Coordinates of C-alpha atoms in Angstrom, one line a residue:
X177 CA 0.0 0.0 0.0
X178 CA 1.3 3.5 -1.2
X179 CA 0.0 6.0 1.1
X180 CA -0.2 9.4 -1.2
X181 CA -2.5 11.2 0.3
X182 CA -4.9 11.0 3.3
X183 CA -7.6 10.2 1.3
X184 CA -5.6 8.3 -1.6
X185 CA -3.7 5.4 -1.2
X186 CA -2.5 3.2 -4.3
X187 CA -3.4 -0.8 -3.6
X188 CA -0.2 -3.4 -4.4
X189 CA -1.9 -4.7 -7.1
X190 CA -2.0 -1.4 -9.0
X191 CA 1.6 -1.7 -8.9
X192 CA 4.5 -4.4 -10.4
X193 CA 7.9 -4.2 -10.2
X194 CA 10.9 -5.8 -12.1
X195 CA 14.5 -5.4 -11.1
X196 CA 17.3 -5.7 -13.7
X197 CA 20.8 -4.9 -13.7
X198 CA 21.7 -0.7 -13.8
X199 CA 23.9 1.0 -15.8
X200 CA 27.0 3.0 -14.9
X201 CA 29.7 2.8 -12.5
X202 CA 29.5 0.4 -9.4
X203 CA 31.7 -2.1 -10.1
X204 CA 31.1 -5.9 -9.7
X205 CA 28.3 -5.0 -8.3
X206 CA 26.7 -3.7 -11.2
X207 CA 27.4 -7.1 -13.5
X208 CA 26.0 -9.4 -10.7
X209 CA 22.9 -7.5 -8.7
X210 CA 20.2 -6.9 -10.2
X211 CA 19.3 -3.2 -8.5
X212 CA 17.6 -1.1 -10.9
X213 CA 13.7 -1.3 -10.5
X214 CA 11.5 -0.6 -12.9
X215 CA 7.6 0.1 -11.4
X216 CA 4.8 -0.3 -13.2
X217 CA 1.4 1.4 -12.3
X218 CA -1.6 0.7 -13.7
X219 CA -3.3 4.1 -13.6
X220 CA -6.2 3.4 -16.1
X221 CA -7.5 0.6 -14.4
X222 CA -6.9 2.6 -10.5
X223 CA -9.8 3.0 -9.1
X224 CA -8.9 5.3 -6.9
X225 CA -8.3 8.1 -9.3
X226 CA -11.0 10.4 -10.6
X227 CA -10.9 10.6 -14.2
X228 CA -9.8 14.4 -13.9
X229 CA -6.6 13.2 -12.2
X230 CA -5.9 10.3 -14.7
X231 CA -5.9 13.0 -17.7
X232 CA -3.9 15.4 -15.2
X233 CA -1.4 12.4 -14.4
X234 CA -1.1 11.4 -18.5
X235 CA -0.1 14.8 -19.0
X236 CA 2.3 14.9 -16.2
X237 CA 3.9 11.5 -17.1
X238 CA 4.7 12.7 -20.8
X239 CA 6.8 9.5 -22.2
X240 CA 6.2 7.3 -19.1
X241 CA 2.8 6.8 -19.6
X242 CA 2.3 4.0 -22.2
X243 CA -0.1 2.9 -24.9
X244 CA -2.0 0.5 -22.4
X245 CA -2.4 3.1 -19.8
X246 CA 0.5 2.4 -17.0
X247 CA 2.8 5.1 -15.6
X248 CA 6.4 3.6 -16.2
X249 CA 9.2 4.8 -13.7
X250 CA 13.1 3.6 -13.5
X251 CA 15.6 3.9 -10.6
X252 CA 19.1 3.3 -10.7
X253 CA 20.6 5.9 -8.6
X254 CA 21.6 3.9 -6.0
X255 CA 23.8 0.5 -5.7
X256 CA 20.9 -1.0 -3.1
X257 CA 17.7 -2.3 -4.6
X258 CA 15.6 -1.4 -1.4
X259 CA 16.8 2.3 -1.9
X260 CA 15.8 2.4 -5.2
X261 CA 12.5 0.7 -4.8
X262 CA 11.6 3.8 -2.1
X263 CA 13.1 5.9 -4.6
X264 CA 11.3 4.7 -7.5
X265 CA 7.6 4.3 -5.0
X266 CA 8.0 8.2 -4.2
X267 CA 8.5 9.6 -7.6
X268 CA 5.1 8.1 -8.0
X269 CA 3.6 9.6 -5.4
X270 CA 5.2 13.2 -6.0
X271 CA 3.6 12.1 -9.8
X272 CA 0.5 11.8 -8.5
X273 CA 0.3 14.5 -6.2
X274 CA 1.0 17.0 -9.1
X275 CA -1.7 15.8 -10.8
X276 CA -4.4 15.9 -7.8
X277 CA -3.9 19.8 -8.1
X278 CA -5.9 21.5 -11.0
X279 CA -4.8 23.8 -13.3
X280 CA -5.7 27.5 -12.6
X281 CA -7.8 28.8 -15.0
X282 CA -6.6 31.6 -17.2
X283 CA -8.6 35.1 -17.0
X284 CA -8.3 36.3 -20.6
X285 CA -7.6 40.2 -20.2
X286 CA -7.7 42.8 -22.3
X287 CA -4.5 44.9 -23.2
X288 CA -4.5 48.5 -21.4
X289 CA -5.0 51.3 -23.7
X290 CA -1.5 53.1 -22.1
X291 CA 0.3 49.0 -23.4
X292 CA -1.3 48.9 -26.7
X293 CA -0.2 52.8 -27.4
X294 CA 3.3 52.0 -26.0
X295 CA 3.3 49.6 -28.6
X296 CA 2.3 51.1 -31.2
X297 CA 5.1 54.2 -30.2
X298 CA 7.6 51.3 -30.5
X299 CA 6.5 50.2 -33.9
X300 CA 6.6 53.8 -35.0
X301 CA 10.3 54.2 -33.8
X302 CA 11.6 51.4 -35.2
X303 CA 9.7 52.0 -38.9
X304 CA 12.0 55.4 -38.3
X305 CA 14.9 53.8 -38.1
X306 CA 14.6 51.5 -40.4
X307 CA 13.7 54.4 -42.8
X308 CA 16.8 56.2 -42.2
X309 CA 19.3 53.6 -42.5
X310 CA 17.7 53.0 -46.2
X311 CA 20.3 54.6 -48.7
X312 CA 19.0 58.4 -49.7
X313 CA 19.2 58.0 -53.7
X314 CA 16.8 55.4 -53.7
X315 CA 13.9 57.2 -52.4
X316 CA 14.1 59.5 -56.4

């Protein structure tokens, strides 16, 4: 049981994980322990997330989230496979705390009148410069 929130927690069903060998430094270690876990949660089929959340969270996840809908994540930081399975557990549930929170929603606005005559000031100076640097013979 994943405990992300006080209301939400994510069963050990949702979730499978596969340890293989990681990549990098470490040694002997790396060719014969098998420390790098891959964790696989089945966000589509959760049923403890709202369907506002899942879109939020397949956002979030970008690449991670595949075809099937499952949110992929891979540690290998550390040399100890306990250290990466907590790693690898709370990346999920920083994952899926982003995506409780809503997006605000955007207040269209309306330039000020002061802006869109600064702007407009701006245009007008530069079409001045521009002017001058053109060469004088061309303008007969």
């Amino acid at each position: 049981m994943l405990r992300i929130t006080d209301h939400i927690a994510i069963a050990d069903w949702e979730m499978t994980e596969t340890f293989s060998r990681a990549s990098g430094p470490g040694g002997q270690n790396v060719n014969k322990v098998s420390t790098a876990v891959d964790l696989r949660f089945e966000a589509e089929r959760s049923p403890h997330l709202t369907p506002e959340i899942k879109a939020r969270l397949r956002r979030l996840a970008g690449r991670r989230w595949t075809a099937d809908g499952a949110v992929l994540i891979r540690a290998e930081e550390t040399r100890s496979q306990a250290r990466n399975r907590e790693i690898a557990r709370e990346r999920l549930a920083e994952l899926i705390r982003a995506a409780l929170v809503p997006r605000k929603r955007r207040i269209a606005t309306r330039p000020t009148l002061s802006s869109q005559r600064r702007r407009l000031e701006g245009k007008a100076h530069r079409s001045t410069v521009k002017s001058l640097r053109s060469n004088p013979d061309a303008e007969d």
